[in-house]
């Protein structure tokens, strides 16, 4: 089978290796995909009742997409690609190659009538644009010639398959070494020992976060990594959070009303740390 991603990867001027920025983008994409899969409900059958058959020129749409973004002399350069796709072309091709090699849905196929299906990059693009821009499933129909029903299927399966492909790499449970590095980094930056991160920037709902923390702590998946604060030893690290999240030992919130200098100092440190992370995620989202 001719792998499209392999055939054009040599035309990309990006580095072949995976950069730290690409890893961070993929890590964020996984959080979004997980949230979409967990929130997915059963699709309505109303779109099947009055479906109108439209003769879409799939081949012409594929060729136009290639001329615009993937050919050696593409109309739009790499900078414009990142603006429109929200990820680098190198990372796009990496994911496209993995999808095409592992899942039949994302492979170019022909039906029983000999009619050509959608290419890998067509399905991948329509899914990615729904996630990146929050647009409707049929918003790309005029450009990519993909119907609303197929567009939804592309987005759902993309989320499921990306999680299957990369979950163990990017969303694995932290090791002791990972936690030690998090402790050291956050204490040096924020002056907060035992801090694992900030839960507010993970794109998870309050219920999902609470369930995730409960399962990990009770099943022993979180390593026992003790730290000491004011001569008190604690066995597990914590996440900074705001008041919208439920009460939990691993969620540390700021004081709504400070009564002494210690509480004021802690509240200032926590708010400063949360603002730093929110700004970083804001920059990442813009990219």
PDB file of C-alpha atoms in Angstrom, residues 68-251:
ATOM      1  CA  UNK A  68      -2.158  23.802  -0.967  1.00  0.00           C
ATOM      2  CA  UNK A  69      -0.119  22.253   1.859  1.00  0.00           C
ATOM      3  CA  UNK A  70       1.784  19.056   1.050  1.00  0.00           C
ATOM      4  CA  UNK A  71       3.474  19.262  -2.344  1.00  0.00           C
ATOM      5  CA  UNK A  72       7.149  20.340  -2.602  1.00  0.00           C
ATOM      6  CA  UNK A  73       6.033  23.670  -4.108  1.00  0.00           C
ATOM      7  CA  UNK A  74       2.862  23.992  -2.024  1.00  0.00           C
ATOM      8  CA  UNK A  75       0.842  27.192  -2.261  1.00  0.00           C
ATOM      9  CA  UNK A  76       1.097  27.837   1.499  1.00  0.00           C
ATOM     10  CA  UNK A  77       4.399  27.609   3.385  1.00  0.00           C
ATOM     11  CA  UNK A  78       5.133  25.828   6.668  1.00  0.00           C
ATOM     12  CA  UNK A  79       4.303  28.886   8.744  1.00  0.00           C
ATOM     13  CA  UNK A  80       0.867  29.131   7.175  1.00  0.00           C
ATOM     14  CA  UNK A  81       0.418  25.371   7.686  1.00  0.00           C
ATOM     15  CA  UNK A  82       0.989  25.751  11.435  1.00  0.00           C
ATOM     16  CA  UNK A  83      -1.402  28.713  11.578  1.00  0.00           C
ATOM     17  CA  UNK A  84      -4.182  26.747   9.903  1.00  0.00           C
ATOM     18  CA  UNK A  85      -3.615  23.236  11.304  1.00  0.00           C
ATOM     19  CA  UNK A  86      -2.393  24.304  14.781  1.00  0.00           C
ATOM     20  CA  UNK A  87       0.491  21.816  14.581  1.00  0.00           C
ATOM     21  CA  UNK A  88       3.673  21.541  12.517  1.00  0.00           C
ATOM     22  CA  UNK A  89       3.585  19.669   9.210  1.00  0.00           C
ATOM     23  CA  UNK A  90       6.207  17.280  10.543  1.00  0.00           C
ATOM     24  CA  UNK A  91       3.958  16.318  13.468  1.00  0.00           C
ATOM     25  CA  UNK A  92       0.927  16.119  11.169  1.00  0.00           C
ATOM     26  CA  UNK A  93       2.728  13.644   8.907  1.00  0.00           C
ATOM     27  CA  UNK A  94       3.947  11.624  11.860  1.00  0.00           C
ATOM     28  CA  UNK A  95       0.402  11.143  13.167  1.00  0.00           C
ATOM     29  CA  UNK A  96      -0.982  10.571   9.648  1.00  0.00           C
ATOM     30  CA  UNK A  97       1.569   7.820   9.055  1.00  0.00           C
ATOM     31  CA  UNK A  98       0.693   6.088  12.323  1.00  0.00           C
ATOM     32  CA  UNK A  99      -3.045   6.311  11.621  1.00  0.00           C
ATOM     33  CA  UNK A 100      -2.661   4.959   8.104  1.00  0.00           C
ATOM     34  CA  UNK A 101      -0.399   2.086   9.160  1.00  0.00           C
ATOM     35  CA  UNK A 102      -2.569   0.944  12.062  1.00  0.00           C
ATOM     36  CA  UNK A 103      -6.212   1.629  11.251  1.00  0.00           C
ATOM     37  CA  UNK A 104      -8.203   0.634   8.189  1.00  0.00           C
ATOM     38  CA  UNK A 105     -10.569   3.574   8.559  1.00  0.00           C
ATOM     39  CA  UNK A 106      -7.763   6.054   7.856  1.00  0.00           C
ATOM     40  CA  UNK A 107      -6.480   4.169   4.814  1.00  0.00           C
ATOM     41  CA  UNK A 108      -7.452   5.070   1.258  1.00  0.00           C
ATOM     42  CA  UNK A 109     -10.016   2.478   0.129  1.00  0.00           C
ATOM     43  CA  UNK A 110     -12.416   1.775  -2.702  1.00  0.00           C
ATOM     44  CA  UNK A 111     -15.958   0.516  -2.126  1.00  0.00           C
ATOM     45  CA  UNK A 112     -17.721  -2.424  -3.816  1.00  0.00           C
ATOM     46  CA  UNK A 113     -18.722  -0.172  -6.710  1.00  0.00           C
ATOM     47  CA  UNK A 114     -15.123   0.807  -7.280  1.00  0.00           C
ATOM     48  CA  UNK A 115     -15.709   4.318  -5.981  1.00  0.00           C
ATOM     49  CA  UNK A 116     -12.670   5.985  -4.438  1.00  0.00           C
ATOM     50  CA  UNK A 117     -12.848   6.827  -0.740  1.00  0.00           C
ATOM     51  CA  UNK A 118     -11.313   9.691   1.203  1.00  0.00           C
ATOM     52  CA  UNK A 119      -7.560   9.880   1.662  1.00  0.00           C
ATOM     53  CA  UNK A 120      -5.810   9.760   5.024  1.00  0.00           C
ATOM     54  CA  UNK A 121      -5.067  13.474   5.038  1.00  0.00           C
ATOM     55  CA  UNK A 122      -8.652  14.387   4.121  1.00  0.00           C
ATOM     56  CA  UNK A 123     -10.097  12.457   7.079  1.00  0.00           C
ATOM     57  CA  UNK A 124      -7.350  13.594   9.395  1.00  0.00           C
ATOM     58  CA  UNK A 125      -7.732  17.246   8.379  1.00  0.00           C
ATOM     59  CA  UNK A 126     -11.498  17.340   8.888  1.00  0.00           C
ATOM     60  CA  UNK A 127     -11.067  15.788  12.356  1.00  0.00           C
ATOM     61  CA  UNK A 128      -8.226  18.089  13.369  1.00  0.00           C
ATOM     62  CA  UNK A 129     -10.052  21.236  12.319  1.00  0.00           C
ATOM     63  CA  UNK A 130     -13.084  20.283  14.376  1.00  0.00           C
ATOM     64  CA  UNK A 131     -10.853  19.880  17.428  1.00  0.00           C
ATOM     65  CA  UNK A 132      -8.687  22.929  16.751  1.00  0.00           C
ATOM     66  CA  UNK A 133     -11.452  25.387  15.899  1.00  0.00           C
ATOM     67  CA  UNK A 134     -14.583  23.846  17.431  1.00  0.00           C
ATOM     68  CA  UNK A 135     -16.375  24.022  14.078  1.00  0.00           C
ATOM     69  CA  UNK A 136     -19.337  21.907  12.979  1.00  0.00           C
ATOM     70  CA  UNK A 137     -18.726  18.515  11.375  1.00  0.00           C
ATOM     71  CA  UNK A 138     -19.862  19.726   7.956  1.00  0.00           C
ATOM     72  CA  UNK A 139     -18.011  23.062   8.011  1.00  0.00           C
ATOM     73  CA  UNK A 140     -15.258  21.669   5.753  1.00  0.00           C
ATOM     74  CA  UNK A 141     -17.611  20.005   3.282  1.00  0.00           C
ATOM     75  CA  UNK A 142     -17.106  22.594   0.540  1.00  0.00           C
ATOM     76  CA  UNK A 143     -13.308  22.279   0.740  1.00  0.00           C
ATOM     77  CA  UNK A 144     -12.724  18.632   1.669  1.00  0.00           C
ATOM     78  CA  UNK A 145     -15.967  17.188   0.234  1.00  0.00           C
ATOM     79  CA  UNK A 146     -16.738  15.286   3.437  1.00  0.00           C
ATOM     80  CA  UNK A 147     -20.331  15.085   4.656  1.00  0.00           C
ATOM     81  CA  UNK A 148     -21.468  15.900   8.193  1.00  0.00           C
ATOM     82  CA  UNK A 149     -21.958  12.238   9.133  1.00  0.00           C
ATOM     83  CA  UNK A 150     -18.523  11.205   7.859  1.00  0.00           C
ATOM     84  CA  UNK A 151     -16.963  14.278   9.440  1.00  0.00           C
ATOM     85  CA  UNK A 152     -18.315  13.314  12.856  1.00  0.00           C
ATOM     86  CA  UNK A 153     -17.077   9.762  12.404  1.00  0.00           C
ATOM     87  CA  UNK A 154     -13.621  11.056  11.479  1.00  0.00           C
ATOM     88  CA  UNK A 155     -13.447  13.184  14.625  1.00  0.00           C
ATOM     89  CA  UNK A 156     -14.667  10.421  16.960  1.00  0.00           C
ATOM     90  CA  UNK A 157     -12.370   7.736  15.546  1.00  0.00           C
ATOM     91  CA  UNK A 158      -9.420  10.126  15.400  1.00  0.00           C
ATOM     92  CA  UNK A 159      -9.792  10.794  19.136  1.00  0.00           C
ATOM     93  CA  UNK A 160     -10.073   7.093  19.972  1.00  0.00           C
ATOM     94  CA  UNK A 161      -7.141   6.063  17.788  1.00  0.00           C
ATOM     95  CA  UNK A 162      -4.823   8.854  18.938  1.00  0.00           C
ATOM     96  CA  UNK A 163      -5.416   7.766  22.513  1.00  0.00           C
ATOM     97  CA  UNK A 164      -4.668   4.143  21.599  1.00  0.00           C
ATOM     98  CA  UNK A 165      -1.482   5.132  19.772  1.00  0.00           C
ATOM     99  CA  UNK A 166       0.061   7.596  22.205  1.00  0.00           C
ATOM    100  CA  UNK A 167      -1.610   7.186  25.592  1.00  0.00           C
ATOM    101  CA  UNK A 168       1.126   4.957  27.016  1.00  0.00           C
ATOM    102  CA  UNK A 169       3.818   7.405  25.903  1.00  0.00           C
ATOM    103  CA  UNK A 170       2.373  10.808  26.746  1.00  0.00           C
ATOM    104  CA  UNK A 171      -0.311  10.097  29.339  1.00  0.00           C
ATOM    105  CA  UNK A 172       1.362   7.302  31.256  1.00  0.00           C
ATOM    106  CA  UNK A 173       1.401   7.334  35.035  1.00  0.00           C
ATOM    107  CA  UNK A 174       4.399   9.254  36.400  1.00  0.00           C
ATOM    108  CA  UNK A 175       7.419   7.377  37.694  1.00  0.00           C
ATOM    109  CA  UNK A 176       9.313   8.240  40.860  1.00  0.00           C
ATOM    110  CA  UNK A 177      11.905  10.039  38.754  1.00  0.00           C
ATOM    111  CA  UNK A 178       9.184  12.078  37.021  1.00  0.00           C
ATOM    112  CA  UNK A 179       7.708  13.133  40.356  1.00  0.00           C
ATOM    113  CA  UNK A 180      11.104  14.069  41.787  1.00  0.00           C
ATOM    114  CA  UNK A 181      11.676  16.343  38.804  1.00  0.00           C
ATOM    115  CA  UNK A 182       8.229  17.911  39.207  1.00  0.00           C
ATOM    116  CA  UNK A 183       8.832  18.514  42.904  1.00  0.00           C
ATOM    117  CA  UNK A 184      12.193  20.147  42.218  1.00  0.00           C
ATOM    118  CA  UNK A 185      10.959  22.299  39.333  1.00  0.00           C
ATOM    119  CA  UNK A 186       7.864  23.618  41.098  1.00  0.00           C
ATOM    120  CA  UNK A 187       9.676  24.273  44.359  1.00  0.00           C
ATOM    121  CA  UNK A 188      12.417  26.181  42.545  1.00  0.00           C
ATOM    122  CA  UNK A 189       9.937  28.182  40.459  1.00  0.00           C
ATOM    123  CA  UNK A 190       7.046  28.702  42.870  1.00  0.00           C
ATOM    124  CA  UNK A 191       8.481  27.884  46.287  1.00  0.00           C
ATOM    125  CA  UNK A 192       5.824  25.187  46.772  1.00  0.00           C
ATOM    126  CA  UNK A 193       7.255  21.791  47.864  1.00  0.00           C
ATOM    127  CA  UNK A 194       5.306  18.662  46.898  1.00  0.00           C
ATOM    128  CA  UNK A 195       3.483  20.343  44.017  1.00  0.00           C
ATOM    129  CA  UNK A 196       2.724  18.077  41.024  1.00  0.00           C
ATOM    130  CA  UNK A 197       1.026  20.621  38.805  1.00  0.00           C
ATOM    131  CA  UNK A 198      -2.122  22.634  38.250  1.00  0.00           C
ATOM    132  CA  UNK A 199      -5.304  20.709  37.529  1.00  0.00           C
ATOM    133  CA  UNK A 200      -7.105  23.690  35.991  1.00  0.00           C
ATOM    134  CA  UNK A 201      -5.185  23.516  32.683  1.00  0.00           C
ATOM    135  CA  UNK A 202      -5.750  19.872  31.776  1.00  0.00           C
ATOM    136  CA  UNK A 203      -9.060  20.361  29.886  1.00  0.00           C
ATOM    137  CA  UNK A 204     -10.685  17.671  32.073  1.00  0.00           C
ATOM    138  CA  UNK A 205     -14.074  18.100  33.677  1.00  0.00           C
ATOM    139  CA  UNK A 206     -14.353  18.277  37.447  1.00  0.00           C
ATOM    140  CA  UNK A 207     -15.994  14.837  37.642  1.00  0.00           C
ATOM    141  CA  UNK A 208     -13.336  13.177  35.477  1.00  0.00           C
ATOM    142  CA  UNK A 209     -10.494  14.732  37.463  1.00  0.00           C
ATOM    143  CA  UNK A 210     -12.002  13.648  40.777  1.00  0.00           C
ATOM    144  CA  UNK A 211     -12.552  10.093  39.516  1.00  0.00           C
ATOM    145  CA  UNK A 212      -9.024   9.910  38.095  1.00  0.00           C
ATOM    146  CA  UNK A 213      -7.400  11.026  41.354  1.00  0.00           C
ATOM    147  CA  UNK A 214      -9.559   8.686  43.451  1.00  0.00           C
ATOM    148  CA  UNK A 215      -8.720   5.639  41.318  1.00  0.00           C
ATOM    149  CA  UNK A 216      -4.996   6.361  41.217  1.00  0.00           C
ATOM    150  CA  UNK A 217      -4.678   6.974  44.945  1.00  0.00           C
ATOM    151  CA  UNK A 218      -6.780   3.968  46.029  1.00  0.00           C
ATOM    152  CA  UNK A 219      -5.276   1.486  43.562  1.00  0.00           C
ATOM    153  CA  UNK A 220      -1.741   2.516  44.426  1.00  0.00           C
ATOM    154  CA  UNK A 221      -0.911   3.721  40.909  1.00  0.00           C
ATOM    155  CA  UNK A 222       0.497   6.965  42.256  1.00  0.00           C
ATOM    156  CA  UNK A 223       4.017   6.374  43.635  1.00  0.00           C
ATOM    157  CA  UNK A 224       4.471   7.049  47.330  1.00  0.00           C
ATOM    158  CA  UNK A 225       6.640  10.174  47.115  1.00  0.00           C
ATOM    159  CA  UNK A 226       6.854  11.829  50.490  1.00  0.00           C
ATOM    160  CA  UNK A 227       7.844  15.432  51.147  1.00  0.00           C
ATOM    161  CA  UNK A 228       8.083  17.550  54.265  1.00  0.00           C
ATOM    162  CA  UNK A 229       6.459  20.922  54.968  1.00  0.00           C
ATOM    163  CA  UNK A 230       6.829  22.623  58.344  1.00  0.00           C
ATOM    164  CA  UNK A 231       8.172  19.387  59.859  1.00  0.00           C
ATOM    165  CA  UNK A 232       5.099  17.432  58.686  1.00  0.00           C
ATOM    166  CA  UNK A 233       5.602  14.538  56.271  1.00  0.00           C
ATOM    167  CA  UNK A 234       3.120  13.954  53.452  1.00  0.00           C
ATOM    168  CA  UNK A 235       3.072  10.793  51.334  1.00  0.00           C
ATOM    169  CA  UNK A 236       1.608  12.119  48.090  1.00  0.00           C
ATOM    170  CA  UNK A 237       2.018  15.280  46.087  1.00  0.00           C
ATOM    171  CA  UNK A 238      -0.804  17.653  45.317  1.00  0.00           C
ATOM    172  CA  UNK A 239      -2.291  19.719  42.492  1.00  0.00           C
ATOM    173  CA  UNK A 240      -3.190  23.372  42.730  1.00  0.00           C
ATOM    174  CA  UNK A 241      -6.834  24.009  41.892  1.00  0.00           C
ATOM    175  CA  UNK A 242      -9.514  26.635  42.247  1.00  0.00           C
ATOM    176  CA  UNK A 243     -12.825  26.522  44.054  1.00  0.00           C
ATOM    177  CA  UNK A 244     -14.799  24.808  41.248  1.00  0.00           C
ATOM    178  CA  UNK A 245     -13.172  21.443  41.955  1.00  0.00           C
ATOM    179  CA  UNK A 246     -14.421  19.078  44.693  1.00  0.00           C
ATOM    180  CA  UNK A 247     -12.754  18.791  48.062  1.00  0.00           C
ATOM    181  CA  UNK A 248      -9.905  16.285  47.966  1.00  0.00           C
ATOM    182  CA  UNK A 249      -6.623  15.819  49.827  1.00  0.00           C
ATOM    183  CA  UNK A 250      -4.703  16.066  46.543  1.00  0.00           C
ATOM    184  CA  UNK A 251      -6.355  19.381  45.577  1.00  0.00           C
TER     185      UNK A 251
END
